[in-house]
Amino acid sequence: MNKLSEIVAKIKQAGFKQTKVRSALLKSLLQTRTPLSVPELELNLSNQGLKANKSTLYREITFLKEQGIIKEIQLGEDKKRFEIEGETHHHHLVCIKCEDILDYELERELDEEEQKITKNTHFKVLNHSLEFFGLCKTCQQV
Amino acid sequence: MNKLSEIVAKIKQAGFKQTKVRSALLKSLLQTRTPLSVPELELNLSNQGLKANKSTLYREITFLKEQGIIKEIQLGEDKKRFEIEGETHHHHLVCIKCEDILDYELERELDEEEQKITKNTHFKVLNHSLEFFGLCKTCQQV
DNA sequence: GAGCATAATGCAACTTAGTTGCATTTGTCA
DNA sequence: TGACAAATGCAACTAAGTTGCATTATGCTC
């Protein structure tokens, strides 16, 4: 009844297979507190003794995105990060010193602003990315 | 009295030189309507007959960032874009179809939200990135 | 205008993220 | 258990971005 088995069930229902790499990636992404990049995921699996080829990893990530299971985020780095697509919409607080990443739910989401944009410019907003950069509690003290 | 000469003056005042590449980059960035990537800038200069080495371009971009003359933005692509650092803070509306990029100033900026973040989590926000993705006026009609 | 210090440049070799075609292997279901 | 499609590995590739080092250009002073 855990999340992993639910996701795997969904994947099978859609006609796709359960594989070692797929399960291991999902496990990593379910356990982590911060979004992970492909190189990080590769290292994770490798530490568990599962050496997966990087083409496989990138193809798998593409697949999981297509299935709506994971979400891609960009934090101003040279690589992308991925996290499990949750029920609730959240943003990230990125510490520019220790590089830790925290989740944050806005008290007021941006729907109102998006409606204003459409009204003002006729641009139809489908989604947005909003990330905050600064210093986490710990790094402020030094 | 134009912007370019003001910027060049500022650079000279700081003890740096006026060079062909530097001027051409600034000209490109001042004239464009959308933020530009390094490969795009390279092409721009090349079209004007100025073949600059890419190390030079990347170093120059780094320099202009350090001087606070340009600003780096990430639009979920595999490369970064740059724009002249203006007086007013704005965001971008990115069309997912034609890839056009429009500037947009929020009616209400996010300062209030940032204060709430600090109150709620003790994370000190220094800046943020907010971009909207969707369909521009033209691309909605097709 | 010549000389000088240092900023700027070019070059080549490199790193890292990400992609692609193709042959082989593995998972699932009948 | 066999068949078929999905998944994988491999190797070769692209594209953005970086680095050390030798050379060149700029701007200042005399």
Coordinates of C-alpha atoms (C1' of nucleotides) in Angstrom, one line a residue, chain A residues 17 19 21-22 53 55-56 59, chain D residues 5-12:
Chain A
K17 CA 7.2 -3.1 -17.4
T19 CA 12.4 -3.1 -14.1
V21 CA 16.4 0.6 -12.9
R22 CA 12.8 1.9 -12.9
N53 CA 23.9 3.1 -18.4
S55 CA 21.2 6.5 -21.8
T56 CA 18.9 4.2 -19.8
R59 CA 15.3 7.6 -21.2
Chain D
dA5 C1' 7.3 -5.2 -27.0
dA6 C1' 9.6 -2.8 -23.7
dA7 C1' 14.0 -1.9 -21.7
dT8 C1' 19.0 -1.9 -21.8
dG9 C1' 23.9 -1.3 -23.1
dC10 C1' 27.2 0.4 -26.0
dA11 C1' 29.6 3.6 -28.6
dA12 C1' 29.7 7.6 -30.9

